[in-house]
JSON list of C-alpha atoms in Angstrom, two decimals:
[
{"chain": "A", "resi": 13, "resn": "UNK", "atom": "CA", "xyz": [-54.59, 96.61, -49.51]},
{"chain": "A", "resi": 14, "resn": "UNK", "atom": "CA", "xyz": [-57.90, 97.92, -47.61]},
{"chain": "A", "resi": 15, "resn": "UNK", "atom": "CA", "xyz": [-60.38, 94.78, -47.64]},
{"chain": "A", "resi": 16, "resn": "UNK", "atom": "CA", "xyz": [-63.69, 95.96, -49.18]},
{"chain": "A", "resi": 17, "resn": "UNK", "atom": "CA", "xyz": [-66.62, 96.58, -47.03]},
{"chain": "A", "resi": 18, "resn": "UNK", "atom": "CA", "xyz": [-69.70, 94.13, -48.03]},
{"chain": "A", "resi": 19, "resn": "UNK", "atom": "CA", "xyz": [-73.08, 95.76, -48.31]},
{"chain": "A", "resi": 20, "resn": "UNK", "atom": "CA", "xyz": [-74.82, 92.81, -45.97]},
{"chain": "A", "resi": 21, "resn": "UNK", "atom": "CA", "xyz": [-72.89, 93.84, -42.96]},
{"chain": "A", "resi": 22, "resn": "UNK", "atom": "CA", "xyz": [-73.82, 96.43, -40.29]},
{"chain": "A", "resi": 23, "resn": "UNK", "atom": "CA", "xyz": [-72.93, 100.24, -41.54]},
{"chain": "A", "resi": 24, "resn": "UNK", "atom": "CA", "xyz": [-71.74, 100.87, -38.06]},
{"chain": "A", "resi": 25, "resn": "UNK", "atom": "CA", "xyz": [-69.59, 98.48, -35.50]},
{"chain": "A", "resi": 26, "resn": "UNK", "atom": "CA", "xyz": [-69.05, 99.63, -31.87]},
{"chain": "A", "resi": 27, "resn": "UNK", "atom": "CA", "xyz": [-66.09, 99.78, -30.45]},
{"chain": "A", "resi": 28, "resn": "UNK", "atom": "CA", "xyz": [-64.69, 99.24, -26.40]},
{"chain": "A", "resi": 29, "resn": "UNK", "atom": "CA", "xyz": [-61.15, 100.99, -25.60]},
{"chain": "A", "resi": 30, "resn": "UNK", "atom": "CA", "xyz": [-58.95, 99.91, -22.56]},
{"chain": "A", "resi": 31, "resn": "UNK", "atom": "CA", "xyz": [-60.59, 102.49, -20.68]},
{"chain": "A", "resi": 32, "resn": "UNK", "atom": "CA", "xyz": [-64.17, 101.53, -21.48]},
{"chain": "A", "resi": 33, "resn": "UNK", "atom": "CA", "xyz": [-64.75, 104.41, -24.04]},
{"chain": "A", "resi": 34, "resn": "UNK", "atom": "CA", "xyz": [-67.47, 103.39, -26.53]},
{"chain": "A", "resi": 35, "resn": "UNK", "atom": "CA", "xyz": [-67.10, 104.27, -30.23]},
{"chain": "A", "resi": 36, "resn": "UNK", "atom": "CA", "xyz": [-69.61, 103.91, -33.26]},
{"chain": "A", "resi": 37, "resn": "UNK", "atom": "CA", "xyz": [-67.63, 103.73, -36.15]},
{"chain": "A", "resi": 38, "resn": "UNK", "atom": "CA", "xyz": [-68.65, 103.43, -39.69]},
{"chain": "A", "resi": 39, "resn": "UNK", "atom": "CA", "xyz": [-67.55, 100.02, -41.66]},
{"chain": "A", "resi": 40, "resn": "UNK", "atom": "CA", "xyz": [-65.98, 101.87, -44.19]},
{"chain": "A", "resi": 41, "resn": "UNK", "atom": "CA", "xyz": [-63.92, 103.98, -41.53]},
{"chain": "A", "resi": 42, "resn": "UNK", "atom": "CA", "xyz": [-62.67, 100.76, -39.95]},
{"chain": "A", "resi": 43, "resn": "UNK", "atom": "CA", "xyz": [-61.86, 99.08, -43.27]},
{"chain": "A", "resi": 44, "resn": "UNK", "atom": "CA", "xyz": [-58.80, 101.80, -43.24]},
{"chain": "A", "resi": 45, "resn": "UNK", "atom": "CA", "xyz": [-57.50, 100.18, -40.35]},
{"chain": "A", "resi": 46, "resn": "UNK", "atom": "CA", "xyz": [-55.85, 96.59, -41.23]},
{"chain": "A", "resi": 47, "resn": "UNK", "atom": "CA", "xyz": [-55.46, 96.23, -37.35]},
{"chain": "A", "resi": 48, "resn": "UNK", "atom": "CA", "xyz": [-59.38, 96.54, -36.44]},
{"chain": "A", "resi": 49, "resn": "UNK", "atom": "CA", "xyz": [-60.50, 95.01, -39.78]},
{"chain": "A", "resi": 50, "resn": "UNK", "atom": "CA", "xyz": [-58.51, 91.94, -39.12]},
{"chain": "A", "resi": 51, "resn": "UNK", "atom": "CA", "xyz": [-59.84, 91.72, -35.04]},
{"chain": "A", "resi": 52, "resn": "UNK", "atom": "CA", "xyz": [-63.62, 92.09, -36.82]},
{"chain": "A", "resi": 53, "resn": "UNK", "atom": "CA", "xyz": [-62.91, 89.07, -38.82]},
{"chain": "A", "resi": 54, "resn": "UNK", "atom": "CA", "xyz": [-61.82, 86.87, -36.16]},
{"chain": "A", "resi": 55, "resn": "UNK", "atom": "CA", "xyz": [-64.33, 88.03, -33.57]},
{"chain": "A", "resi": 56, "resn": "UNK", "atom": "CA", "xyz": [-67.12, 87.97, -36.23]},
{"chain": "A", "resi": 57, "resn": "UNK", "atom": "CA", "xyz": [-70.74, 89.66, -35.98]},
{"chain": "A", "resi": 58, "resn": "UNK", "atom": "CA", "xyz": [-71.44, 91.09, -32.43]},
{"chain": "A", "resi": 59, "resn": "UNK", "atom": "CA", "xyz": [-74.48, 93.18, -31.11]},
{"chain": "A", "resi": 60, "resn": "UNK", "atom": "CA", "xyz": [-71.98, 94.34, -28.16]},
{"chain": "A", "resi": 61, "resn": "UNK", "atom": "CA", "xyz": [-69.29, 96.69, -28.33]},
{"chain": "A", "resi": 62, "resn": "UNK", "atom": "CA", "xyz": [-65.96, 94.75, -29.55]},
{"chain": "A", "resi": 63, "resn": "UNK", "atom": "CA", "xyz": [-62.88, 95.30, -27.19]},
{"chain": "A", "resi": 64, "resn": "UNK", "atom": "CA", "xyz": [-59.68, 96.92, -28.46]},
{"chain": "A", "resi": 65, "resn": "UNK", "atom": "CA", "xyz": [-57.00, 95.50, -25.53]},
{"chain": "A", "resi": 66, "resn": "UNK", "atom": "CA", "xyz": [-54.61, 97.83, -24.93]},
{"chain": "A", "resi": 67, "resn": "UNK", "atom": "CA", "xyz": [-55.68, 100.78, -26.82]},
{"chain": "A", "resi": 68, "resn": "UNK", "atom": "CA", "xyz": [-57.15, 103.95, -24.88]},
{"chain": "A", "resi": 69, "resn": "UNK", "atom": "CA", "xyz": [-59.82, 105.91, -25.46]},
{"chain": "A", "resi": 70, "resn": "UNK", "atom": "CA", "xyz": [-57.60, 109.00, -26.32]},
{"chain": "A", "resi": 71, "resn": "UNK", "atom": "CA", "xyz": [-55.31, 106.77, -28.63]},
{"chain": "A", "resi": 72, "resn": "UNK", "atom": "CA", "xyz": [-58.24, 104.94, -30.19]},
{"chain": "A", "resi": 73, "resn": "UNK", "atom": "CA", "xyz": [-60.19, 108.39, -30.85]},
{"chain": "A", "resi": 74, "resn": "UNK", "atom": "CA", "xyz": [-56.96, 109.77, -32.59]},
{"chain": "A", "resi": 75, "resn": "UNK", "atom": "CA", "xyz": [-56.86, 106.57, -34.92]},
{"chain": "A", "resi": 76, "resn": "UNK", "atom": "CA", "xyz": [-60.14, 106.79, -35.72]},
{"chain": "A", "resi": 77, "resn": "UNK", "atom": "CA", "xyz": [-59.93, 110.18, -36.67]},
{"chain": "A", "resi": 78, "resn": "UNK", "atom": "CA", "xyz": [-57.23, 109.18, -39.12]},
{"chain": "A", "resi": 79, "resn": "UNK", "atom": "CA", "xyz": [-59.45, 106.58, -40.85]},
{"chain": "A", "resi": 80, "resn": "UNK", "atom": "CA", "xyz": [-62.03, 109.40, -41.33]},
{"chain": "A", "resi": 81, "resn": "UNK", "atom": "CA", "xyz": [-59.97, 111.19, -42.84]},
{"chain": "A", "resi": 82, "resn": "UNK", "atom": "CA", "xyz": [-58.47, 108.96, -45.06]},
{"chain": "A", "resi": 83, "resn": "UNK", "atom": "CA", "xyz": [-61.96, 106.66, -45.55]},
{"chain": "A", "resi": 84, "resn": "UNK", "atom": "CA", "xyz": [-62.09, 107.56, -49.03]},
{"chain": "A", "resi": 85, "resn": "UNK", "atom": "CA", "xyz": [-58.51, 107.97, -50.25]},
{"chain": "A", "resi": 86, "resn": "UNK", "atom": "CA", "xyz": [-57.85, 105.17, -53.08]},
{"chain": "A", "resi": 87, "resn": "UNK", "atom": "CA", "xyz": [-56.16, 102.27, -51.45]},
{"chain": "A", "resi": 88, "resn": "UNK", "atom": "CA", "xyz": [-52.51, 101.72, -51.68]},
{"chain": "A", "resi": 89, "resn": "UNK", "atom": "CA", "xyz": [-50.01, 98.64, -52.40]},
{"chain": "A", "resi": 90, "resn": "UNK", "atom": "CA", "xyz": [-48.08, 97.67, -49.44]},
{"chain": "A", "resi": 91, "resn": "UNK", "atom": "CA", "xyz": [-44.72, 98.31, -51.52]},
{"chain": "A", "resi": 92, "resn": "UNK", "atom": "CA", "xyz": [-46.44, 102.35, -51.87]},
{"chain": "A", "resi": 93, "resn": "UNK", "atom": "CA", "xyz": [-46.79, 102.40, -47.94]},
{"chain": "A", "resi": 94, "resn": "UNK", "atom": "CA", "xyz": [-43.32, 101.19, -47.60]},
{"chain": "A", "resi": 95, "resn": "UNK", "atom": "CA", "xyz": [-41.83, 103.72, -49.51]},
{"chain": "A", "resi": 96, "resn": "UNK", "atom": "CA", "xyz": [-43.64, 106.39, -48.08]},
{"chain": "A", "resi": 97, "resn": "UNK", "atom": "CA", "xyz": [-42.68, 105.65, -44.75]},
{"chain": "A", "resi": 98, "resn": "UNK", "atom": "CA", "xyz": [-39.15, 105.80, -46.35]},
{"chain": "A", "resi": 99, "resn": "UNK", "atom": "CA", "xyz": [-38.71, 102.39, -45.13]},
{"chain": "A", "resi": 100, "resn": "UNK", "atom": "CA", "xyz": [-36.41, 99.70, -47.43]},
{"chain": "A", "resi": 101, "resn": "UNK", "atom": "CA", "xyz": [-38.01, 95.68, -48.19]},
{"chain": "A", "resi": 102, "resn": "UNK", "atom": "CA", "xyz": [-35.42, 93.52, -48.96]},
{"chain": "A", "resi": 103, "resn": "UNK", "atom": "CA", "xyz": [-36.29, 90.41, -50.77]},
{"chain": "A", "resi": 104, "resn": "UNK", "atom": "CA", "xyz": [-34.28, 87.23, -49.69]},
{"chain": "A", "resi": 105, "resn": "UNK", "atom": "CA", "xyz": [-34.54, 85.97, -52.89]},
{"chain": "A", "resi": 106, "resn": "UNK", "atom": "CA", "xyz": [-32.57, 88.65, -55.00]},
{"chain": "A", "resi": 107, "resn": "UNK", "atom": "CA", "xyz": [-29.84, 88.22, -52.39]},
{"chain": "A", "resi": 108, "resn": "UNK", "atom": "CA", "xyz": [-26.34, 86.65, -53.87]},
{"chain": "A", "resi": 109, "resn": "UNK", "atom": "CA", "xyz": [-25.26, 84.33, -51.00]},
{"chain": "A", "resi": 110, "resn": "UNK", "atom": "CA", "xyz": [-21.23, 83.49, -53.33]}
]
């Protein structure tokens, strides 16, 4: 699930690729991405641009033109992502070990 945005933070974060391309991004835009929300919480509140390792410019710009797309599309359960990537979850604990 997509963590909500809270009205006290910053509408916009700025963002630092690899290759030291900027990015002003919209709160609500990174909320779509687990990966970036996650970094934000563990970096906390920063004036500066916050570094994406290993991401370039190019890559990051094609993400974050994903999550503006998508900003507004009602979240989905994990289980619903799974199946749309056509992927299978087993559970351990419906599996007969006799």
């Amino acid at each position: 699930l997509v963590p909500a945005v809270s009205m006290d933070e910053p509408p916009v974060v700025k963002l630092m690729s690899s290759d030291n391309v900027e990015f002003a991004v919209e709160r609500k835009v990174i909320a779509m991405s687990a990966t970036i929300s996650n970094l934000l919480e563990d970096i906390g509140e920063s004036e500066s641009a916050i570094p994406i390792p290993n991401i370039t410019g190019a890559t990051l710009a094609k993400v974050l033109d994903f999550c503006k797309t998508h900003k507004d599309d009602a979240p989905i359960s994990e289980e619903e992502a799974l199946q749309q990537r056509g992927q299978v979850h087993f559970h351990t604990s419906s599996l007969s070990l006799s």
